[in-house]
Every structure is written in C-alpha cells, then in structure tokens.
Amino acid sequence: MVTPGTTTTTLLRFATAGSVDDGKSTLVGRLLHDSKSVPADQLASVDQVSRDRGGEGIDLALLTDGLRDEREQGITIDVAYRYFATPRRRFILADTPGHVQYTRNMATGASTAELAIILVDARHGVVEQTRRHAAITALLRVPHVTLAVNKMDLVDWSERRFREIADQFNAYTDTLGLPRVTEIPIAALTGDNVVEPSARMPWYDGPTVLEHLESVPVSHDPASFPGRFPVQYVIRPRGSAHAHYRGYAGQVASGVLRVGDRVTVLPAGTTSTITGIDALGDSVPAAWARQSVTIRLADDLDVARGDLIAPADSAPTPTRAVDAMACHVAARPLVVGDRVLLRTTTRTVKAIVEGIEVQPGVEDAARWAGEGGRPADRLAVNEIGRLALRTAEPLAVDAYADCRSTGSFLLIDPSDGATLTAGMVRSAPRADGLPDWGW
C-alpha cells in the first residue's frame, strides 16, 4: 500500500527471521499497523478473529499468518510478503518462518533481501536458531543486519540484559564476517521502539525499527557491478519494414550497458558493439540494472535465449566446473552422482553432482564460510552444504559475492521439474578443459 504523501521511489527489500515465538509476525503486524499500512477492512477482519478467540485485544500476528495451518499452529510456515510505503521509502518485506523445519523458507525470503531483521527473545537470548539465521544471512550476503531484541517488557526494560544479548550476538557475527549490526531493543506487542520511540527505555537513544528501515542506505546497488545482460528472447519482426531488425530482449541483471560499448556474447565468446538500446518503445543511450530493454548489436551473431551479454573487458570466464554453497530445499536428498538441471538467469543446462560437503553445526561459525565441511554422499532437506558440480555445457557465471543475479542458481529434478536446491557460486569460475562425462 502506498500511503498518501509518498514522495520517494526508493525501495528496500527486507526480511524478518528468528526462532518460533520470538515475535516476528507480531513485529511485522505492529509495523504495518502503526505505520497505517493496513486496509481498514483487513484490520476489522483480524480484530473479529482475535475477539472470536477470546483475546483481550487485536492479535497483530494474524496480519501476516495468512494460512489456515499457520493460524491453527500459531507459527509461520510459509514466507509472507507484504508491500507498504511511508513518505520516505517503499518496502517489500518477507516474514519468514522461525521453526528449524522451515529453514529453507527463511533462506528463500532472505535471498533477495537487502536487510535482515533477526529477532531474539530478551528472556532467552541468542539460541541455536539465532545463530543459524545469522549464518544463512552471511551466506546470502545480505548487506545490512538488524538485531531486534524483543519482549523487553518481560525483562523489566533492562539495558543490562539488552547489552548482554547484543554483545553475544556481535561476537558470533564477527566470526561470520557480517557487516556492522544495528541493535534495537523493542516490545512488538506494545509497540515500543517499533514505529514510535519508547518512553520506557530512556537509556536507548538509537532509531526505532521504522526509522532505521527508512534511513538505511541501499548500498547493494546492482548498477555498481559489471554489466550483465542475460538474453531472454530474440526479437526478429516479420515483414519488410523490419527486415534488418534483430534485437535481444531481457533485463539488465547488474551494472550499466551503453550504446557504443564493446561486448562479449557468452558462452560462445564472440564480440560485437552495442548499436542501440530500446526501452518502452524509445531508443535510449544506456540501460541500468533491473531495466527491461532490447539490445541491438553491430554484428549478426548467433545469439539465443540463455546467452549472456557482458562488457568485453569484464566478462566472466565460462566454465563447466561450479564450486558452490547450497541450501537443499526438496524432501528427497541430493545425492552424489545425481544428474540434474542447473538453471541460472535465463540459461538451463544439464549437470551432475560430483561432490558434497555438509557444513557443520552453527556453533562453529568460522567453518560456515565454506571451508572444512564434512564430506558426505548426500544433502538432506534444510541442510547447508558445499557442492562440486560439472555442467554439460559451459556456463558464464560470477561469484555470488560479486553479483547475486549471475552468481545464484537452482538445481532442478529433470524428471518432474521440481526445485531441489538453491545454490550460490563460491569463487570466480576458471577456464578449463574438463573431459566430457557423457550425458
């Protein structure tokens, strides 16, 4: 919902994470309610449900727990996306499950986030699920992390308790290499420090949750990375009027492409020059990340869906050996020797799983960086592991740390099209002369 007076188009995607009963859904509900981002009819419906259940007031968690099973169990199961805006910024938030059984859903919600709010119950402090969510946040390279110490009302608004938890959390995240964490003491149930500053915690002089969301810089600007343009569709109009038109449609995944740029088409490695960029029916001199455009080249090259157009001086090196970190999301395990489909951007190729290392428990934070996993023959649902993959055709991918779009992929079951695993390329691919293992 865009509230009256919205004056900016700045967009922030963020996700909430935390253990069961830490108050994620209540925080999100409070955030929506107090920022006046809930339609009157929806609020009335939630109010009625709360009264029917005998509650003393409106249960704001019901604003995001939209599934029947979620309401019956009192836990979030699926990722719930909400869209709202304030006069300073627009938001897309993902309320993700806290139960360990749904860790894969948390990873899904955080995969596109630029900020993650990790909740901690002030009574319990940092627990294993807190560390797991922090580790996944680090793995996904979420640029900003906020620690929300919730239920401060249940620890007498104690500054000492808040500092203990913040210090414990920061000691762990430092080993993960997470960026600076912003810590905020809150009480989502009563609204303290969510939208309005709390009068019950005068010792805290930092921002409220909403103030922080409105002011955090969106530093993960895809336009700051090298240009990447996955070709989605080849446009060749019929008829004499457009006899010589050949354009390549798609969305700029990162960086900037300009008319006159010398580019390479991958994986073939052919080169040409951009002679035109069309956007919404007009010719434009340049295209930025997230823009959907059509690119025209000076040379009549063999370009198809799945190819990648990149600046010639910063193009990735195609490879058939992929070293990646991955979160397995399917019920059936991923097994060494499995033949799968690997889909990245607009390209899908056959691949085989050559090796698996399962990451250790979250207590050993340093090893979550991807080093020192335990060799295994399979990766089970919700497990994080390091994969060695071999593809049937060369792939032009980047390290996930350099470009989230061209550094991420899905593994798909070729028999039924089901998604098996979400992966992130660990390091820059290398050129190789790998033998053909025969599909």
Coordinates of C-alpha atoms in Angstrom, one line a residue:
M1 CA 0.0 0.0 0.0
V2 CA 1.3 3.5 -0.8
T3 CA 0.2 5.9 1.8
P4 CA -0.8 9.5 0.9
G5 CA 2.1 11.8 0.7
T6 CA 4.6 9.2 -0.6
T7 CA 7.3 11.2 -2.3
T8 CA 10.1 8.8 -3.0
T9 CA 10.6 5.8 -5.1
T10 CA 13.5 4.3 -3.0
L11 CA 12.8 0.7 -2.4
L12 CA 14.1 -1.5 0.4
R13 CA 13.5 -5.3 0.5
F14 CA 13.9 -6.8 3.9
A15 CA 13.2 -10.0 5.7
T16 CA 12.5 -11.0 9.3
A17 CA 14.0 -14.0 10.9
G18 CA 14.0 -15.6 14.4
S19 CA 13.0 -18.6 16.5
V20 CA 9.5 -19.7 17.0
D21 CA 7.6 -17.4 19.4
D22 CA 10.3 -14.7 19.2
G23 CA 7.5 -12.4 17.8
K24 CA 8.3 -12.0 14.2
S25 CA 4.8 -11.9 13.0
T26 CA 3.7 -9.6 15.8
L27 CA 6.6 -7.2 14.9
V28 CA 5.5 -7.2 11.2
G29 CA 1.9 -6.7 12.2
R30 CA 2.8 -3.9 14.6
L31 CA 5.0 -2.3 11.9
L32 CA 2.1 -2.4 9.4
H33 CA -0.5 -1.3 11.9
D34 CA 1.4 1.6 13.5
S35 CA 2.6 2.9 10.1
K36 CA -1.0 2.9 9.0
S37 CA -0.4 0.4 6.2
V38 CA -3.2 -1.9 6.9
P39 CA -6.5 -1.5 5.0
A40 CA -9.5 -0.9 7.3
D41 CA -11.4 -4.0 6.1
Q42 CA -8.4 -6.3 6.8
L43 CA -7.9 -4.7 10.2
A44 CA -11.6 -5.2 11.0
S45 CA -11.4 -8.9 9.9
V46 CA -8.3 -9.6 12.1
D47 CA -9.9 -7.8 15.0
Q48 CA -13.0 -10.0 14.7
V49 CA -10.9 -13.2 14.6
S50 CA -9.0 -12.0 17.6
R51 CA -12.3 -11.5 19.5
D52 CA -13.7 -14.8 18.4
R53 CA -10.6 -16.5 20.0
G54 CA -11.2 -14.7 23.3
G55 CA -8.3 -12.4 23.0
E56 CA -8.2 -9.1 25.0
G57 CA -7.0 -7.1 22.1
I58 CA -6.2 -7.4 18.4
D59 CA -3.7 -10.1 17.5
L60 CA -1.4 -8.3 15.1
A61 CA 0.4 -11.5 14.2
L62 CA -2.7 -12.6 12.2
L63 CA -2.0 -9.8 9.7
T64 CA 0.8 -12.0 8.3
D65 CA -0.1 -15.5 9.3
G66 CA -2.3 -15.9 6.3
L67 CA -2.6 -19.7 6.0
R68 CA -5.1 -21.7 8.0
D69 CA -2.4 -24.1 9.2
E70 CA -0.3 -21.2 10.4
R71 CA -3.2 -19.8 12.4
E72 CA -4.1 -23.2 13.9
Q73 CA -0.5 -24.0 14.9
G74 CA 0.4 -20.5 15.9
I75 CA 3.6 -20.5 13.8
T76 CA 4.6 -19.1 10.5
I77 CA 5.1 -21.8 7.9
D78 CA 5.4 -20.1 4.5
V79 CA 7.1 -16.8 3.5
A80 CA 4.6 -14.0 3.7
Y81 CA 5.3 -11.0 1.6
R82 CA 3.9 -7.6 2.4
Y83 CA 4.2 -4.3 0.5
F84 CA 3.9 -1.0 2.1
A85 CA 5.3 2.5 2.0
T86 CA 5.9 5.6 4.1
P87 CA 6.5 9.1 2.9
R88 CA 10.3 8.3 2.9
R89 CA 10.5 4.9 1.3
R90 CA 8.7 1.9 -0.2
F91 CA 9.2 -1.6 1.3
I92 CA 8.8 -5.2 0.4
L93 CA 9.1 -7.3 3.5
A94 CA 9.3 -11.1 3.8
D95 CA 8.1 -12.6 7.1
T96 CA 9.9 -15.9 7.2
P97 CA 9.3 -19.0 9.3
G98 CA 11.3 -19.5 12.6
H99 CA 11.0 -23.2 13.0
V100 CA 14.1 -25.2 12.0
Q101 CA 11.9 -27.4 9.8
Y102 CA 11.3 -24.4 7.6
T103 CA 14.9 -23.1 7.4
R104 CA 14.7 -23.4 3.6
N105 CA 11.8 -20.9 3.6
M106 CA 13.9 -18.5 5.6
A107 CA 16.7 -18.8 3.1
T108 CA 14.2 -18.1 0.3
G109 CA 12.9 -15.0 1.9
A110 CA 16.3 -13.6 2.7
S111 CA 17.8 -14.4 -0.8
T112 CA 16.5 -11.1 -2.3
A113 CA 16.7 -9.0 0.9
E114 CA 18.9 -6.0 1.4
L115 CA 18.4 -6.0 5.1
A116 CA 17.5 -8.8 7.6
I117 CA 15.9 -8.2 11.0
I118 CA 16.9 -11.1 13.3
L119 CA 14.7 -11.2 16.4
V120 CA 15.7 -12.5 19.8
D121 CA 13.5 -13.1 22.8
A122 CA 15.1 -11.0 25.5
R123 CA 14.4 -13.8 28.1
H124 CA 16.2 -16.5 26.1
G125 CA 18.9 -14.5 24.4
V126 CA 20.9 -15.9 21.4
V127 CA 19.9 -19.5 20.7
E128 CA 20.9 -22.0 18.1
Q129 CA 18.3 -20.9 15.6
T130 CA 19.5 -17.3 16.0
R131 CA 23.0 -18.4 15.0
R132 CA 21.6 -20.5 12.2
H133 CA 19.7 -17.5 10.8
A134 CA 22.8 -15.2 11.2
A135 CA 24.9 -17.8 9.3
I136 CA 22.4 -18.0 6.5
T137 CA 22.3 -14.2 6.3
A138 CA 26.0 -14.2 6.0
L139 CA 25.9 -16.9 3.4
L140 CA 23.4 -15.0 1.3
R141 CA 25.5 -11.8 1.6
V142 CA 22.6 -9.7 2.9
P143 CA 24.2 -6.2 3.1
H144 CA 22.5 -5.0 6.4
V145 CA 21.6 -6.9 9.6
T146 CA 19.5 -5.6 12.4
L147 CA 19.3 -7.3 15.8
A148 CA 15.8 -6.7 17.3
V149 CA 15.8 -7.7 21.0
N150 CA 12.1 -8.3 21.5
K151 CA 9.9 -8.7 24.6
M152 CA 11.9 -6.2 26.6
D153 CA 8.8 -5.7 28.7
L154 CA 9.4 -9.2 30.1
V155 CA 12.9 -8.3 31.4
D156 CA 11.8 -5.1 33.0
W157 CA 13.2 -3.0 30.1
S158 CA 16.7 -3.9 31.3
E159 CA 19.5 -2.1 29.5
R160 CA 22.0 -4.6 31.0
R161 CA 20.1 -7.6 29.5
F162 CA 20.0 -5.9 26.1
R163 CA 23.7 -5.2 26.1
E164 CA 24.4 -8.8 27.1
I165 CA 22.5 -10.1 24.1
A166 CA 23.9 -7.6 21.7
D167 CA 27.5 -8.4 22.8
Q168 CA 26.8 -12.2 22.4
F169 CA 25.3 -11.8 19.0
N170 CA 28.1 -9.5 17.7
A171 CA 30.8 -11.8 19.0
Y172 CA 29.2 -14.6 16.8
T173 CA 28.5 -12.5 13.7
D174 CA 32.1 -11.0 13.8
T175 CA 33.3 -14.6 13.0
L176 CA 30.9 -14.8 10.1
G177 CA 32.2 -11.6 8.5
L178 CA 28.8 -9.9 8.7
P179 CA 28.7 -6.1 8.3
R180 CA 28.0 -3.9 11.3
V181 CA 24.9 -4.9 13.1
T182 CA 22.3 -2.3 14.3
E183 CA 20.8 -3.4 17.7
I184 CA 17.4 -2.2 18.7
P185 CA 15.5 -3.1 21.9
I186 CA 11.8 -3.5 21.3
A187 CA 8.5 -4.8 22.6
A188 CA 6.5 -5.6 19.5
L189 CA 3.3 -6.4 21.5
T190 CA 3.1 -2.9 22.9
G191 CA 4.8 -1.1 20.1
D192 CA 7.8 0.2 22.0
N193 CA 10.6 1.3 19.6
V194 CA 8.8 -0.2 16.5
V195 CA 7.4 2.9 15.0
E196 CA 7.4 5.3 18.0
P197 CA 10.3 5.7 20.5
S198 CA 9.7 4.1 23.8
A199 CA 9.4 6.2 26.9
R200 CA 10.1 3.0 29.0
M201 CA 13.7 2.7 27.7
P202 CA 15.1 6.2 28.1
W203 CA 18.6 4.7 28.1
Y204 CA 18.3 3.9 24.4
D205 CA 18.8 6.8 22.0
G206 CA 19.0 5.0 18.7
P207 CA 16.4 4.7 15.9
T208 CA 13.2 2.9 16.0
V209 CA 12.8 -0.1 13.7
L210 CA 10.9 2.0 11.2
E211 CA 13.3 4.9 11.4
H212 CA 16.2 2.5 10.7
L213 CA 14.3 1.0 7.7
E214 CA 13.7 4.4 6.3
S215 CA 17.2 5.6 6.6
V216 CA 19.5 2.6 6.0
P217 CA 21.4 3.2 2.8
V218 CA 20.6 0.9 -0.1
S219 CA 24.3 0.1 -0.7
H220 CA 23.8 -3.1 -2.6
D221 CA 23.2 -1.2 -5.8
P222 CA 23.4 -3.7 -8.7
A223 CA 24.3 -0.8 -11.0
S224 CA 27.7 -0.6 -9.3
F225 CA 28.7 -4.1 -10.5
P226 CA 30.0 -5.1 -14.0
G227 CA 27.3 -5.1 -16.7
R228 CA 25.4 -8.4 -17.1
F229 CA 22.6 -8.9 -19.6
P230 CA 21.0 -12.4 -19.8
V231 CA 19.2 -12.8 -23.1
Q232 CA 15.6 -13.8 -22.6
Y233 CA 14.2 -13.5 -26.1
V234 CA 15.4 -12.8 -29.6
I235 CA 13.2 -10.3 -31.5
R236 CA 13.1 -10.7 -35.3
P237 CA 9.9 -9.0 -36.6
R238 CA 8.4 -10.3 -39.8
G239 CA 7.8 -8.0 -42.7
S240 CA 9.8 -5.8 -45.0
A241 CA 9.5 -2.8 -42.7
H242 CA 11.8 -4.5 -40.1
A243 CA 13.7 -6.8 -42.4
H244 CA 17.1 -6.0 -40.8
Y245 CA 16.0 -5.7 -37.2
R246 CA 17.4 -8.1 -34.7
G247 CA 17.2 -7.3 -31.0
Y248 CA 17.9 -9.2 -27.8
A249 CA 15.3 -8.7 -25.1
G250 CA 15.9 -9.2 -21.4
Q251 CA 16.5 -7.5 -18.0
V252 CA 19.9 -6.0 -17.1
A253 CA 21.0 -8.1 -14.2
S254 CA 23.7 -5.8 -13.0
G255 CA 25.7 -2.8 -14.0
V256 CA 25.2 -0.4 -16.9
L257 CA 25.3 -1.0 -20.6
R258 CA 25.7 1.8 -23.0
V259 CA 25.5 2.3 -26.8
G260 CA 29.0 2.0 -28.2
D261 CA 30.1 -0.5 -25.5
R262 CA 32.3 -3.3 -26.8
V263 CA 30.6 -6.5 -25.5
T264 CA 31.2 -10.3 -25.5
V265 CA 28.4 -12.8 -26.0
L266 CA 28.9 -15.8 -23.7
P267 CA 29.5 -18.7 -23.6
A268 CA 30.4 -18.5 -27.3
G269 CA 32.9 -15.7 -26.7
T270 CA 32.0 -13.7 -29.8
T271 CA 32.3 -10.0 -29.7
S272 CA 30.4 -7.0 -31.1
T273 CA 29.4 -3.4 -30.3
I274 CA 26.1 -2.2 -28.9
T275 CA 24.5 -0.1 -31.6
G276 CA 21.1 0.6 -30.0
I277 CA 19.1 0.1 -26.8
D278 CA 15.3 0.2 -26.9
A279 CA 13.2 0.7 -23.8
L280 CA 9.5 1.1 -23.8
G281 CA 9.5 1.8 -27.5
D282 CA 12.1 4.5 -27.4
S283 CA 15.8 4.4 -28.1
V284 CA 18.0 5.3 -25.0
P285 CA 21.7 5.8 -24.6
A286 CA 22.1 3.4 -21.7
A287 CA 20.4 0.8 -19.6
W288 CA 20.8 0.2 -15.8
A289 CA 20.3 -2.8 -13.6
R290 CA 16.7 -4.0 -13.3
Q291 CA 15.7 -2.3 -16.5
S292 CA 14.0 -4.4 -19.1
V293 CA 15.3 -3.4 -22.6
T294 CA 16.1 -4.7 -26.0
I295 CA 19.8 -4.5 -27.2
R296 CA 20.9 -4.3 -30.7
L297 CA 24.4 -5.3 -31.9
A298 CA 26.5 -4.2 -34.8
D299 CA 27.2 -7.8 -36.0
D300 CA 24.9 -10.5 -37.0
L301 CA 25.9 -13.1 -34.3
D302 CA 24.4 -16.3 -33.3
V303 CA 22.7 -15.2 -30.0
A304 CA 20.0 -17.1 -28.3
R305 CA 18.0 -17.3 -25.1
G306 CA 20.3 -18.2 -22.2
D307 CA 23.3 -16.4 -23.6
L308 CA 24.9 -13.6 -21.6
I309 CA 26.0 -10.2 -23.0
A310 CA 28.7 -8.5 -20.9
P311 CA 31.3 -5.8 -21.4
A312 CA 34.3 -7.3 -23.2
D313 CA 36.7 -6.1 -20.6
S314 CA 34.9 -7.5 -17.6
A315 CA 33.2 -10.6 -19.0
P316 CA 33.2 -13.8 -16.8
T317 CA 35.1 -16.8 -17.9
P318 CA 32.8 -19.7 -19.0
T319 CA 33.3 -22.9 -17.0
R320 CA 31.9 -26.3 -16.6
A321 CA 33.1 -26.8 -13.0
V322 CA 31.0 -25.0 -10.4
D323 CA 32.0 -24.7 -6.8
A324 CA 29.0 -23.5 -4.8
M325 CA 27.4 -23.3 -1.4
A326 CA 23.8 -24.5 -1.4
C327 CA 20.7 -25.0 0.7
H328 CA 18.8 -28.1 -0.1
V329 CA 15.0 -27.5 -0.2
A330 CA 13.5 -30.7 -1.5
A331 CA 12.2 -33.5 0.6
R332 CA 14.3 -36.1 -1.2
P333 CA 18.0 -35.7 -0.6
L334 CA 20.5 -34.6 -3.2
V335 CA 23.0 -37.4 -3.8
V336 CA 26.5 -37.6 -5.3
G337 CA 26.1 -38.7 -8.8
D338 CA 22.6 -37.1 -9.3
R339 CA 22.0 -35.8 -12.8
V340 CA 20.1 -32.6 -12.5
L341 CA 19.3 -29.4 -14.4
L342 CA 21.1 -26.2 -13.4
R343 CA 19.2 -23.0 -14.0
T344 CA 20.9 -19.6 -13.7
T345 CA 19.3 -16.4 -15.1
T346 CA 17.8 -17.5 -18.4
R347 CA 20.1 -20.5 -19.0
T348 CA 19.4 -24.1 -18.1
V349 CA 21.9 -26.8 -18.6
K350 CA 22.4 -30.4 -17.6
A351 CA 24.7 -31.0 -14.6
I352 CA 26.0 -33.8 -12.4
V353 CA 26.7 -33.6 -8.7
E354 CA 30.3 -34.7 -8.2
G355 CA 30.9 -33.9 -4.6
I356 CA 29.1 -32.8 -1.4
E357 CA 30.4 -31.4 1.9
V358 CA 27.9 -30.8 4.6
Q359 CA 28.6 -27.8 6.8
P360 CA 29.0 -28.3 10.5
G361 CA 26.7 -27.1 13.3
V362 CA 26.3 -23.4 13.7
E363 CA 28.4 -23.4 16.8
D364 CA 31.5 -23.5 14.6
A365 CA 30.9 -20.1 12.9
A366 CA 34.2 -19.8 11.1
R367 CA 33.5 -23.0 9.2
W368 CA 30.3 -21.6 7.8
A369 CA 32.4 -19.6 5.4
G370 CA 32.5 -22.8 3.4
E371 CA 35.8 -24.2 4.5
G372 CA 36.2 -27.5 6.2
G373 CA 32.8 -29.2 5.7
R374 CA 32.3 -32.9 6.2
P375 CA 32.4 -35.0 3.1
A376 CA 29.1 -36.7 2.6
D377 CA 27.2 -38.7 0.0
R378 CA 24.0 -36.7 0.3
L379 CA 22.5 -33.4 1.3
A380 CA 19.2 -33.6 3.2
V381 CA 16.4 -31.0 3.3
N382 CA 17.3 -27.8 5.1
E383 CA 21.0 -28.7 5.2
I384 CA 23.6 -26.3 4.0
G385 CA 26.5 -27.8 2.0
R386 CA 29.2 -27.2 -0.4
L387 CA 28.7 -28.7 -3.9
A388 CA 31.1 -29.6 -6.7
L389 CA 29.1 -29.6 -9.9
R390 CA 30.0 -30.4 -13.5
T391 CA 27.8 -29.0 -16.3
A392 CA 27.3 -30.4 -19.7
E393 CA 27.8 -27.0 -21.4
P394 CA 29.9 -24.0 -20.4
L395 CA 28.3 -21.5 -18.1
A396 CA 29.1 -17.8 -17.7
V397 CA 28.6 -17.2 -14.0
D398 CA 30.1 -14.9 -11.4
A399 CA 30.9 -15.4 -7.8
Y400 CA 27.8 -14.8 -5.7
A401 CA 29.7 -12.2 -3.7
D402 CA 30.3 -10.2 -6.9
C403 CA 26.8 -10.5 -8.4
R404 CA 23.8 -12.1 -6.7
S405 CA 21.9 -12.5 -10.1
T406 CA 24.6 -14.3 -12.1
G407 CA 26.1 -16.0 -9.1
S408 CA 23.0 -17.8 -8.0
F409 CA 21.3 -20.9 -9.4
L410 CA 18.7 -23.6 -8.8
L411 CA 19.1 -27.3 -9.2
I412 CA 16.0 -28.9 -10.8
D413 CA 14.9 -32.5 -11.0
P414 CA 14.8 -33.3 -14.7
S415 CA 12.1 -35.9 -14.2
D416 CA 9.4 -33.7 -12.8
G417 CA 10.7 -30.1 -12.8
A418 CA 10.8 -29.9 -9.0
T419 CA 13.2 -27.5 -7.4
L420 CA 15.8 -29.4 -5.4
T421 CA 18.5 -27.0 -4.3
A422 CA 19.3 -23.3 -4.2
G423 CA 23.0 -22.5 -4.8
M424 CA 25.5 -19.7 -4.7
V425 CA 28.7 -19.8 -6.7
R426 CA 31.7 -19.5 -4.2
S427 CA 34.5 -18.3 -6.3
A428 CA 35.2 -16.9 -9.8
P429 CA 34.9 -19.7 -12.4
R430 CA 38.0 -20.7 -14.2
A431 CA 38.6 -21.7 -17.8
D432 CA 39.2 -25.5 -18.0
G433 CA 39.4 -28.3 -20.4
L434 CA 37.3 -30.8 -18.5
P435 CA 36.6 -34.1 -20.0
D436 CA 33.1 -34.9 -21.2
W437 CA 31.4 -37.3 -18.8
G438 CA 28.7 -38.1 -21.3
W439 CA 25.0 -37.3 -21.0

